[in-house]
Amino acid sequence: MIAQKKHAAMLERLSNNHQSRLQQSAARRTAADFSSPSFESVQSFLSLFSDAKRSVEADLHRCRAIAAADPNAKSQIKLELDKVSASISDLEKIVSEHSYFLPPYEVRSSLKTIEELKEMVESANAEIAPRKKFTFKSKASSKKEPAALAKESEQFITVSNAASQNISLLDSPGFRNKQGEILIKRFRVSESEGDFSIVDLDSCDVYLKGRFRALFIHRLSNCRIFTGPVLGSILIEDVNNCLFMLASHQIRIHQARKCDFYLRVRSRPIIEDCSGLRFAPYRFLYEGIDKDLSDSGLEEETRNWANVDDFRWLRAVQSPNWCLIPEEEFVAVRNVSELEEKSGGT
């Protein structure tokens, strides 16, 4: 009799627990209906992404068909290619905005697919309308907010073709061809929408204070680079044995060896053809940096410095090309409030 009562009580507790879990699950679903995208599940996202990919490929096929039927229809083909590039940019934005609930492997795979689609568009443009250089550009607006500037910058150039974009590296202001120097620049408000390049430096310390639009880093060895917030993208290629403290909406790294990165970044850092990289949180200070970060949309610590996507490692296990820096090995916070700007930029 006592055993029967205990058994009945146990069943009642299990029933109550089950009902409680059902109510909590229903509450979560109701909240999600109001606050989450309709496709916020891995399977529905992948289905949407696959449909969008097929649509882009079909558009490219149509462009080639138009070119084959009428070789003189270049203006029409250019409009079609612009539409395709806009679709790819929208797809990239969707991946970036919803990467927080996707497995790392799916994020890496999706980003790799997007890069391949961009290359397909550039290839089609070279075949169909070779006289005009095709670039991904965001829509013009009268007022550029930080998010818009970030999108514009990340569409302007990708790591996969950075080596071919020498004109961007040559035309923008920057520090070039220095050895064993301390280089300092303070960006004024009037310069906040400009680009900056750091090229061919050896054993230099570089301090960039203030906000600016985009940063290009190329061919550095044994350097330390410290920057304030970048409104768009930071693109890094061919660096060795360097330390970087960077804040940006997007950071892409190509052909880096034995480098430490201390980052504040809105999206996942992307690496390709790299080895021996380590990552940690941003530790750079100067007077006014809190306002600069806030004005650039980078005031929030997203911890994306710990969520690195390796385009050359698509397996569902940790890439051997990067790791996190143990906290006991963090370098000291770098406060450069007293450092004054020096000449030396080109």
mmCIF file of C-alpha atoms in Angstrom:
data_model
loop_
_atom_site.group_PDB
_atom_site.id
_atom_site.type_symbol
_atom_site.label_atom_id
_atom_site.label_comp_id
_atom_site.label_asym_id
_atom_site.label_seq_id
_atom_site.Cartn_x
_atom_site.Cartn_y
_atom_site.Cartn_z
ATOM 1 C CA MET A 1 0.000 0.000 0.000
ATOM 2 C CA ILE A 2 2.784 2.397 0.943
ATOM 3 C CA ALA A 3 4.674 1.464 -2.240
ATOM 4 C CA GLN A 4 1.551 2.205 -4.316
ATOM 5 C CA LYS A 5 1.198 5.643 -2.710
ATOM 6 C CA LYS A 6 4.859 6.430 -3.368
ATOM 7 C CA HIS A 7 4.477 5.293 -6.961
ATOM 8 C CA ALA A 8 1.367 7.467 -7.414
ATOM 9 C CA ALA A 9 3.166 10.467 -5.899
ATOM 10 C CA MET A 10 6.117 9.929 -8.198
ATOM 11 C CA LEU A 11 3.836 9.799 -11.248
ATOM 12 C CA GLU A 12 2.137 13.005 -10.139
ATOM 13 C CA ARG A 13 5.505 14.777 -9.769
ATOM 14 C CA LEU A 14 6.576 13.604 -13.216
ATOM 15 C CA SER A 15 3.301 14.803 -14.697
ATOM 16 C CA ASN A 16 3.635 18.203 -13.043
ATOM 17 C CA ASN A 17 7.232 18.530 -14.236
ATOM 18 C CA HIS A 18 6.184 17.613 -17.771
ATOM 19 C CA GLN A 19 3.389 20.195 -17.783
ATOM 20 C CA SER A 20 5.785 22.824 -16.467
ATOM 21 C CA ARG A 21 8.283 22.082 -19.250
ATOM 22 C CA LEU A 22 5.517 22.287 -21.860
ATOM 23 C CA GLN A 23 4.413 25.687 -20.545
ATOM 24 C CA GLN A 24 7.987 26.998 -20.564
ATOM 25 C CA SER A 25 8.525 25.714 -24.093
ATOM 26 C CA ALA A 26 5.318 27.377 -25.275
ATOM 27 C CA ALA A 27 6.382 30.640 -23.660
ATOM 28 C CA ARG A 28 9.747 30.492 -25.408
ATOM 29 C CA ARG A 29 8.087 29.806 -28.750
ATOM 30 C CA THR A 30 5.711 32.733 -28.261
ATOM 31 C CA ALA A 31 8.608 35.067 -27.442
ATOM 32 C CA ALA A 32 10.562 33.806 -30.416
ATOM 33 C CA ASP A 33 7.634 34.531 -32.721
ATOM 34 C CA PHE A 34 7.919 38.214 -31.846
ATOM 35 C CA SER A 35 11.691 38.635 -31.547
ATOM 36 C CA SER A 36 13.370 36.123 -33.882
ATOM 37 C CA PRO A 37 13.613 35.746 -37.649
ATOM 38 C CA SER A 38 11.186 33.251 -39.141
ATOM 39 C CA PHE A 39 14.075 31.021 -40.240
ATOM 40 C CA GLU A 40 15.994 30.963 -36.958
ATOM 41 C CA SER A 41 16.857 27.312 -37.059
ATOM 42 C CA VAL A 42 19.824 25.729 -38.734
ATOM 43 C CA GLN A 43 17.757 23.677 -41.151
ATOM 44 C CA SER A 44 15.499 26.538 -42.266
ATOM 45 C CA PHE A 45 18.517 28.839 -42.657
ATOM 46 C CA LEU A 46 20.350 26.297 -44.814
ATOM 47 C CA SER A 47 17.236 25.859 -46.938
ATOM 48 C CA LEU A 48 16.972 29.625 -47.464
ATOM 49 C CA PHE A 49 20.695 29.892 -48.219
ATOM 50 C CA SER A 50 20.560 27.041 -50.729
ATOM 51 C CA ASP A 51 17.593 28.638 -52.541
ATOM 52 C CA ALA A 52 19.411 31.988 -52.699
ATOM 53 C CA LYS A 53 22.558 30.326 -54.058
ATOM 54 C CA ARG A 54 20.590 28.581 -56.816
ATOM 55 C CA SER A 55 18.893 31.885 -57.669
ATOM 56 C CA VAL A 56 22.263 33.657 -58.074
ATOM 57 C CA GLU A 57 23.599 30.848 -60.238
ATOM 58 C CA ALA A 58 20.471 30.987 -62.410
ATOM 59 C CA ASP A 59 20.899 34.767 -62.820
ATOM 60 C CA LEU A 60 24.501 34.294 -63.902
ATOM 61 C CA HIS A 61 23.424 31.659 -66.419
ATOM 62 C CA ARG A 62 20.832 34.087 -67.780
ATOM 63 C CA CYS A 63 23.496 36.814 -68.182
ATOM 64 C CA ARG A 64 25.665 34.475 -70.201
ATOM 65 C CA ALA A 65 22.663 33.466 -72.328
ATOM 66 C CA ILE A 66 21.932 37.135 -73.076
ATOM 67 C CA ALA A 67 25.579 37.692 -74.040
ATOM 68 C CA ALA A 68 25.534 34.683 -76.342
ATOM 69 C CA ALA A 69 22.325 35.827 -78.048
ATOM 70 C CA ASP A 70 23.341 39.479 -78.392
ATOM 71 C CA PRO A 71 27.039 40.389 -77.907
ATOM 72 C CA ASN A 72 26.132 44.098 -78.091
ATOM 73 C CA ALA A 73 23.813 44.020 -75.084
ATOM 74 C CA LYS A 74 26.555 45.021 -72.659
ATOM 75 C CA SER A 75 24.523 47.703 -70.869
ATOM 76 C CA GLN A 76 21.713 45.261 -70.147
ATOM 77 C CA ILE A 77 24.183 42.625 -68.959
ATOM 78 C CA LYS A 78 25.889 45.172 -66.684
ATOM 79 C CA LEU A 79 22.544 45.968 -65.035
ATOM 80 C CA GLU A 80 21.896 42.257 -64.540
ATOM 81 C CA LEU A 81 25.330 41.730 -62.994
ATOM 82 C CA ASP A 82 24.738 44.666 -60.635
ATOM 83 C CA LYS A 83 21.529 42.984 -59.484
ATOM 84 C CA VAL A 84 23.385 39.720 -58.918
ATOM 85 C CA SER A 85 26.092 41.460 -56.876
ATOM 86 C CA ALA A 86 23.399 43.135 -54.745
ATOM 87 C CA SER A 87 21.802 39.728 -54.116
ATOM 88 C CA ILE A 88 25.154 38.307 -52.995
ATOM 89 C CA SER A 89 25.701 41.275 -50.677
ATOM 90 C CA ASP A 90 22.259 40.724 -49.129
ATOM 91 C CA LEU A 91 23.071 37.043 -48.676
ATOM 92 C CA GLU A 92 26.373 37.903 -46.972
ATOM 93 C CA LYS A 93 24.530 40.257 -44.627
ATOM 94 C CA ILE A 94 22.046 37.521 -43.692
ATOM 95 C CA VAL A 95 24.886 35.135 -42.836
ATOM 96 C CA SER A 96 26.631 37.797 -40.739
ATOM 97 C CA GLU A 97 23.485 38.798 -38.846
ATOM 98 C CA HIS A 98 22.449 35.232 -37.991
ATOM 99 C CA SER A 99 25.801 33.543 -37.478
ATOM 100 C CA TYR A 100 25.238 33.553 -33.719
ATOM 101 C CA PHE A 101 22.926 30.528 -33.848
ATOM 102 C CA LEU A 102 24.713 28.612 -36.614
ATOM 103 C CA PRO A 103 27.365 25.950 -35.991
ATOM 104 C CA PRO A 104 30.870 27.256 -36.844
ATOM 105 C CA TYR A 105 31.187 24.758 -39.680
ATOM 106 C CA GLU A 106 28.012 26.057 -41.369
ATOM 107 C CA VAL A 107 29.187 29.667 -40.995
ATOM 108 C CA ARG A 108 32.541 28.878 -42.588
ATOM 109 C CA SER A 109 30.907 26.880 -45.368
ATOM 110 C CA SER A 110 28.360 29.653 -46.089
ATOM 111 C CA LEU A 111 31.023 32.359 -46.187
ATOM 112 C CA LYS A 112 33.159 30.254 -48.497
ATOM 113 C CA THR A 113 30.180 29.792 -50.821
ATOM 114 C CA ILE A 114 29.619 33.558 -50.866
ATOM 115 C CA GLU A 115 33.253 34.169 -51.813
ATOM 116 C CA GLU A 116 32.903 31.616 -54.624
ATOM 117 C CA LEU A 117 29.755 33.366 -55.878
ATOM 118 C CA LYS A 118 31.590 36.692 -55.915
ATOM 119 C CA GLU A 119 34.395 35.137 -57.924
ATOM 120 C CA MET A 120 31.826 33.725 -60.364
ATOM 121 C CA VAL A 121 30.333 37.192 -60.867
ATOM 122 C CA GLU A 122 33.765 38.731 -61.431
ATOM 123 C CA SER A 123 34.600 35.967 -63.886
ATOM 124 C CA ALA A 124 31.327 36.485 -65.749
ATOM 125 C CA ASN A 125 31.947 40.217 -65.884
ATOM 126 C CA ALA A 126 35.454 39.666 -67.283
ATOM 127 C CA GLU A 127 34.059 37.374 -69.979
ATOM 128 C CA ILE A 128 31.001 39.424 -70.912
ATOM 129 C CA ALA A 129 32.070 43.049 -70.347
ATOM 130 C CA PRO A 130 35.861 43.054 -69.864
ATOM 131 C CA ARG A 131 36.386 46.760 -70.384
ATOM 132 C CA LYS A 132 34.900 47.801 -67.060
ATOM 133 C CA LYS A 133 36.211 46.748 -63.684
ATOM 134 C CA PHE A 134 33.445 45.148 -61.661
ATOM 135 C CA THR A 135 33.239 45.871 -57.935
ATOM 136 C CA PHE A 136 30.719 45.212 -55.205
ATOM 137 C CA LYS A 137 29.284 48.524 -54.045
ATOM 138 C CA SER A 138 26.636 49.349 -51.505
ATOM 139 C CA LYS A 139 23.732 51.613 -52.380
ATOM 140 C CA ALA A 140 24.424 55.307 -52.063
ATOM 141 C CA SER A 141 22.825 57.234 -49.239
ATOM 142 C CA SER A 142 22.888 60.832 -48.142
ATOM 143 C CA LYS A 143 24.003 59.934 -44.632
ATOM 144 C CA LYS A 144 26.351 57.035 -43.946
ATOM 145 C CA GLU A 145 25.830 55.372 -40.590
ATOM 146 C CA PRO A 146 28.547 53.065 -39.153
ATOM 147 C CA ALA A 147 26.708 49.949 -40.320
ATOM 148 C CA ALA A 148 26.403 51.307 -43.862
ATOM 149 C CA LEU A 149 30.076 52.210 -43.930
ATOM 150 C CA ALA A 150 30.951 48.735 -42.698
ATOM 151 C CA LYS A 151 28.949 47.131 -45.493
ATOM 152 C CA GLU A 152 30.441 49.441 -48.105
ATOM 153 C CA SER A 153 33.971 48.705 -46.955
ATOM 154 C CA GLU A 154 33.597 44.938 -46.756
ATOM 155 C CA GLN A 155 32.102 44.886 -50.261
ATOM 156 C CA PHE A 156 34.899 47.069 -51.655
ATOM 157 C CA ILE A 157 37.620 44.424 -51.421
ATOM 158 C CA THR A 158 38.050 40.861 -50.135
ATOM 159 C CA VAL A 159 41.147 39.105 -48.915
ATOM 160 C CA SER A 160 40.946 36.643 -51.774
ATOM 161 C CA ASN A 161 41.701 39.402 -54.310
ATOM 162 C CA ALA A 162 43.579 41.901 -52.141
ATOM 163 C CA ALA A 163 46.829 41.294 -53.970
ATOM 164 C CA SER A 164 45.226 42.471 -57.214
ATOM 165 C CA GLN A 165 43.908 45.682 -55.656
ATOM 166 C CA ASN A 166 47.263 47.491 -55.611
ATOM 167 C CA ILE A 167 45.623 50.712 -56.744
ATOM 168 C CA SER A 168 43.741 50.929 -53.421
ATOM 169 C CA LEU A 169 46.940 50.399 -51.464
ATOM 170 C CA LEU A 170 48.821 52.994 -53.509
ATOM 171 C CA ASP A 171 46.162 55.701 -53.619
ATOM 172 C CA SER A 172 45.197 55.903 -49.947
ATOM 173 C CA PRO A 173 47.198 57.799 -47.303
ATOM 174 C CA GLY A 174 49.345 55.654 -45.053
ATOM 175 C CA PHE A 175 52.713 54.572 -43.687
ATOM 176 C CA ARG A 176 54.986 52.852 -46.214
ATOM 177 C CA ASN A 177 58.539 51.580 -46.512
ATOM 178 C CA LYS A 178 59.683 52.181 -42.924
ATOM 179 C CA GLN A 179 62.060 50.274 -40.681
ATOM 180 C CA GLY A 180 62.580 50.564 -36.922
ATOM 181 C CA GLU A 181 60.325 53.630 -36.498
ATOM 182 C CA ILE A 182 57.482 54.717 -34.202
ATOM 183 C CA LEU A 183 54.637 56.012 -36.398
ATOM 184 C CA ILE A 184 51.670 57.909 -34.929
ATOM 185 C CA LYS A 185 48.586 59.429 -36.561
ATOM 186 C CA ARG A 186 45.507 61.067 -35.068
ATOM 187 C CA PHE A 187 42.467 61.026 -37.380
ATOM 188 C CA ARG A 188 40.416 64.222 -37.339
ATOM 189 C CA VAL A 189 36.628 64.244 -37.809
ATOM 190 C CA SER A 190 37.092 65.332 -41.432
ATOM 191 C CA GLU A 191 39.158 62.183 -42.073
ATOM 192 C CA SER A 192 36.680 59.698 -40.581
ATOM 193 C CA GLU A 193 35.460 58.489 -43.985
ATOM 194 C CA GLY A 194 38.947 57.996 -45.418
ATOM 195 C CA ASP A 195 41.037 54.873 -45.968
ATOM 196 C CA PHE A 196 44.525 54.222 -44.602
ATOM 197 C CA SER A 197 47.266 51.805 -45.641
ATOM 198 C CA ILE A 198 50.186 50.276 -43.736
ATOM 199 C CA VAL A 199 52.578 48.700 -46.244
ATOM 200 C CA ASP A 200 56.134 47.327 -46.263
ATOM 201 C CA LEU A 201 57.125 47.959 -42.641
ATOM 202 C CA ASP A 202 59.775 46.129 -40.640
ATOM 203 C CA SER A 203 60.205 46.359 -36.843
ATOM 204 C CA CYS A 204 57.896 49.385 -36.483
ATOM 205 C CA ASP A 205 55.319 50.447 -33.882
ATOM 206 C CA VAL A 206 52.212 52.073 -35.386
ATOM 207 C CA TYR A 207 49.575 53.979 -33.379
ATOM 208 C CA LEU A 208 46.387 55.160 -35.100
ATOM 209 C CA LYS A 209 44.062 57.201 -32.872
ATOM 210 C CA GLY A 210 40.552 58.285 -33.869
ATOM 211 C CA ARG A 211 38.017 56.859 -36.330
ATOM 212 C CA PHE A 212 38.456 56.108 -40.022
ATOM 213 C CA ARG A 213 36.676 54.103 -42.718
ATOM 214 C CA ALA A 214 38.962 51.246 -43.777
ATOM 215 C CA LEU A 215 42.450 49.904 -43.132
ATOM 216 C CA PHE A 216 44.686 47.944 -45.512
ATOM 217 C CA ILE A 217 47.758 46.158 -44.068
ATOM 218 C CA HIS A 218 50.275 44.517 -46.405
ATOM 219 C CA ARG A 219 53.762 43.014 -46.047
ATOM 220 C CA LEU A 220 54.694 43.611 -42.389
ATOM 221 C CA SER A 221 57.353 41.874 -40.314
ATOM 222 C CA ASN A 222 58.102 42.172 -36.576
ATOM 223 C CA CYS A 223 55.682 45.102 -36.139
ATOM 224 C CA ARG A 224 53.170 46.173 -33.507
ATOM 225 C CA ILE A 225 49.997 47.846 -34.815
ATOM 226 C CA PHE A 226 47.506 49.639 -32.519
ATOM 227 C CA THR A 227 44.362 51.256 -33.948
ATOM 228 C CA GLY A 228 41.219 52.998 -32.854
ATOM 229 C CA PRO A 229 37.859 51.983 -34.354
ATOM 230 C CA VAL A 230 37.562 51.307 -38.084
ATOM 231 C CA LEU A 231 34.071 51.944 -39.422
ATOM 232 C CA GLY A 232 34.242 49.251 -42.082
ATOM 233 C CA SER A 233 36.812 46.537 -42.796
ATOM 234 C CA ILE A 234 40.411 45.807 -41.909
ATOM 235 C CA LEU A 235 42.148 43.715 -44.565
ATOM 236 C CA ILE A 236 45.505 42.123 -43.707
ATOM 237 C CA GLU A 237 47.842 40.214 -46.017
ATOM 238 C CA ASP A 238 51.369 38.809 -45.802
ATOM 239 C CA VAL A 239 52.358 39.599 -42.203
ATOM 240 C CA ASN A 240 54.837 37.755 -40.023
ATOM 241 C CA ASN A 241 55.643 37.795 -36.294
ATOM 242 C CA CYS A 242 53.475 40.844 -35.540
ATOM 243 C CA LEU A 243 51.132 42.009 -32.792
ATOM 244 C CA PHE A 244 47.845 43.733 -33.669
ATOM 245 C CA MET A 245 45.304 45.582 -31.494
ATOM 246 C CA LEU A 246 42.373 46.360 -33.793
ATOM 247 C CA ALA A 247 38.714 47.402 -33.581
ATOM 248 C CA SER A 248 36.490 47.040 -36.635
ATOM 249 C CA HIS A 249 33.194 45.756 -37.988
ATOM 250 C CA GLN A 250 34.979 43.158 -40.086
ATOM 251 C CA ILE A 251 38.537 41.803 -40.071
ATOM 252 C CA ARG A 252 39.969 39.533 -42.763
ATOM 253 C CA ILE A 253 43.454 38.058 -42.529
ATOM 254 C CA HIS A 254 45.354 36.369 -45.351
ATOM 255 C CA GLN A 255 48.819 34.779 -45.288
ATOM 256 C CA ALA A 256 49.683 35.639 -41.680
ATOM 257 C CA ARG A 257 52.264 33.703 -39.671
ATOM 258 C CA LYS A 258 52.965 33.719 -35.936
ATOM 259 C CA CYS A 259 50.904 36.804 -35.070
ATOM 260 C CA ASP A 260 48.851 37.813 -32.017
ATOM 261 C CA PHE A 261 45.553 39.667 -32.494
ATOM 262 C CA TYR A 262 43.760 41.635 -29.750
ATOM 263 C CA LEU A 263 40.389 42.448 -31.296
ATOM 264 C CA ARG A 264 37.060 44.229 -30.866
ATOM 265 C CA VAL A 265 35.024 43.069 -33.871
ATOM 266 C CA ARG A 266 31.325 42.928 -34.744
ATOM 267 C CA SER A 267 31.519 39.890 -37.040
ATOM 268 C CA ARG A 268 33.646 36.769 -36.895
ATOM 269 C CA PRO A 269 37.272 37.326 -37.933
ATOM 270 C CA ILE A 270 38.126 35.477 -41.136
ATOM 271 C CA ILE A 271 41.532 33.891 -41.774
ATOM 272 C CA GLU A 272 42.872 32.149 -44.867
ATOM 273 C CA ASP A 273 46.264 30.560 -45.590
ATOM 274 C CA CYS A 274 47.443 31.377 -42.057
ATOM 275 C CA SER A 275 49.263 29.545 -39.277
ATOM 276 C CA GLY A 276 50.306 30.187 -35.692
ATOM 277 C CA LEU A 277 47.706 32.902 -35.008
ATOM 278 C CA ARG A 278 46.443 33.697 -31.500
ATOM 279 C CA PHE A 279 43.474 35.832 -30.474
ATOM 280 C CA ALA A 280 42.423 37.816 -27.390
ATOM 281 C CA PRO A 281 40.203 40.812 -26.481
ATOM 282 C CA TYR A 282 41.036 44.419 -27.409
ATOM 283 C CA ARG A 283 43.377 46.186 -24.934
ATOM 284 C CA PHE A 284 44.049 49.603 -26.505
ATOM 285 C CA LEU A 285 43.348 52.939 -24.779
ATOM 286 C CA TYR A 286 43.692 56.640 -25.507
ATOM 287 C CA GLU A 287 41.768 59.719 -24.410
ATOM 288 C CA GLY A 288 38.375 59.709 -26.154
ATOM 289 C CA ILE A 289 38.400 56.088 -27.298
ATOM 290 C CA ASP A 290 35.106 55.247 -25.554
ATOM 291 C CA LYS A 291 33.280 57.894 -27.605
ATOM 292 C CA ASP A 292 35.061 56.806 -30.784
ATOM 293 C CA LEU A 293 33.982 53.194 -30.208
ATOM 294 C CA SER A 294 30.405 54.240 -29.466
ATOM 295 C CA ASP A 295 30.182 56.514 -32.521
ATOM 296 C CA SER A 296 31.481 53.640 -34.655
ATOM 297 C CA GLY A 297 28.984 51.072 -33.355
ATOM 298 C CA LEU A 298 31.723 49.136 -31.578
ATOM 299 C CA GLU A 299 30.992 49.915 -27.947
ATOM 300 C CA GLU A 300 29.719 46.372 -27.277
ATOM 301 C CA GLU A 301 32.134 43.534 -26.514
ATOM 302 C CA THR A 302 30.767 40.713 -28.685
ATOM 303 C CA ARG A 303 33.525 38.163 -27.898
ATOM 304 C CA ASN A 304 33.776 37.493 -31.627
ATOM 305 C CA TRP A 305 37.540 37.675 -31.223
ATOM 306 C CA ALA A 306 37.165 34.097 -29.977
ATOM 307 C CA ASN A 307 34.997 32.963 -32.944
ATOM 308 C CA VAL A 308 37.453 32.789 -35.828
ATOM 309 C CA ASP A 309 36.472 31.330 -39.213
ATOM 310 C CA ASP A 310 39.286 29.591 -41.092
ATOM 311 C CA PHE A 311 38.426 29.359 -44.805
ATOM 312 C CA ARG A 312 41.074 26.690 -45.279
ATOM 313 C CA TRP A 313 39.700 24.462 -42.526
ATOM 314 C CA LEU A 314 36.153 23.303 -43.249
ATOM 315 C CA ARG A 315 36.103 20.328 -40.920
ATOM 316 C CA ALA A 316 33.812 20.308 -37.909
ATOM 317 C CA VAL A 317 36.764 20.350 -35.495
ATOM 318 C CA GLN A 318 39.043 23.127 -34.225
ATOM 319 C CA SER A 319 41.390 24.568 -36.848
ATOM 320 C CA PRO A 320 45.090 23.997 -36.025
ATOM 321 C CA ASN A 321 45.914 27.409 -37.496
ATOM 322 C CA TRP A 322 44.660 29.542 -34.595
ATOM 323 C CA CYS A 323 44.011 29.441 -30.861
ATOM 324 C CA LEU A 324 43.135 31.747 -27.965
ATOM 325 C CA ILE A 325 45.825 33.474 -25.926
ATOM 326 C CA PRO A 326 45.787 32.274 -22.292
ATOM 327 C CA GLU A 327 44.763 35.137 -20.009
ATOM 328 C CA GLU A 328 48.030 34.926 -18.081
ATOM 329 C CA GLU A 329 49.864 35.676 -21.353
ATOM 330 C CA PHE A 330 47.857 38.798 -22.265
ATOM 331 C CA VAL A 331 50.021 41.832 -22.929
ATOM 332 C CA ALA A 332 49.384 44.861 -20.718
ATOM 333 C CA VAL A 333 46.678 47.346 -21.696
ATOM 334 C CA ARG A 334 48.297 49.834 -24.063
ATOM 335 C CA ASN A 335 47.441 53.438 -23.119
ATOM 336 C CA VAL A 336 48.814 55.984 -25.602
ATOM 337 C CA SER A 337 46.936 59.089 -24.463
ATOM 338 C CA GLU A 338 50.229 60.978 -24.079
ATOM 339 C CA LEU A 339 51.700 60.015 -27.446
ATOM 340 C CA GLU A 340 51.717 62.843 -29.988
ATOM 341 C CA GLU A 341 51.401 62.522 -33.729
ATOM 342 C CA LYS A 342 54.590 62.357 -35.725
ATOM 343 C CA SER A 343 55.141 62.979 -39.408
ATOM 344 C CA GLY A 344 56.072 60.118 -41.693
ATOM 345 C CA GLY A 345 52.867 59.184 -43.484
ATOM 346 C CA THR A 346 52.707 59.148 -47.268
#
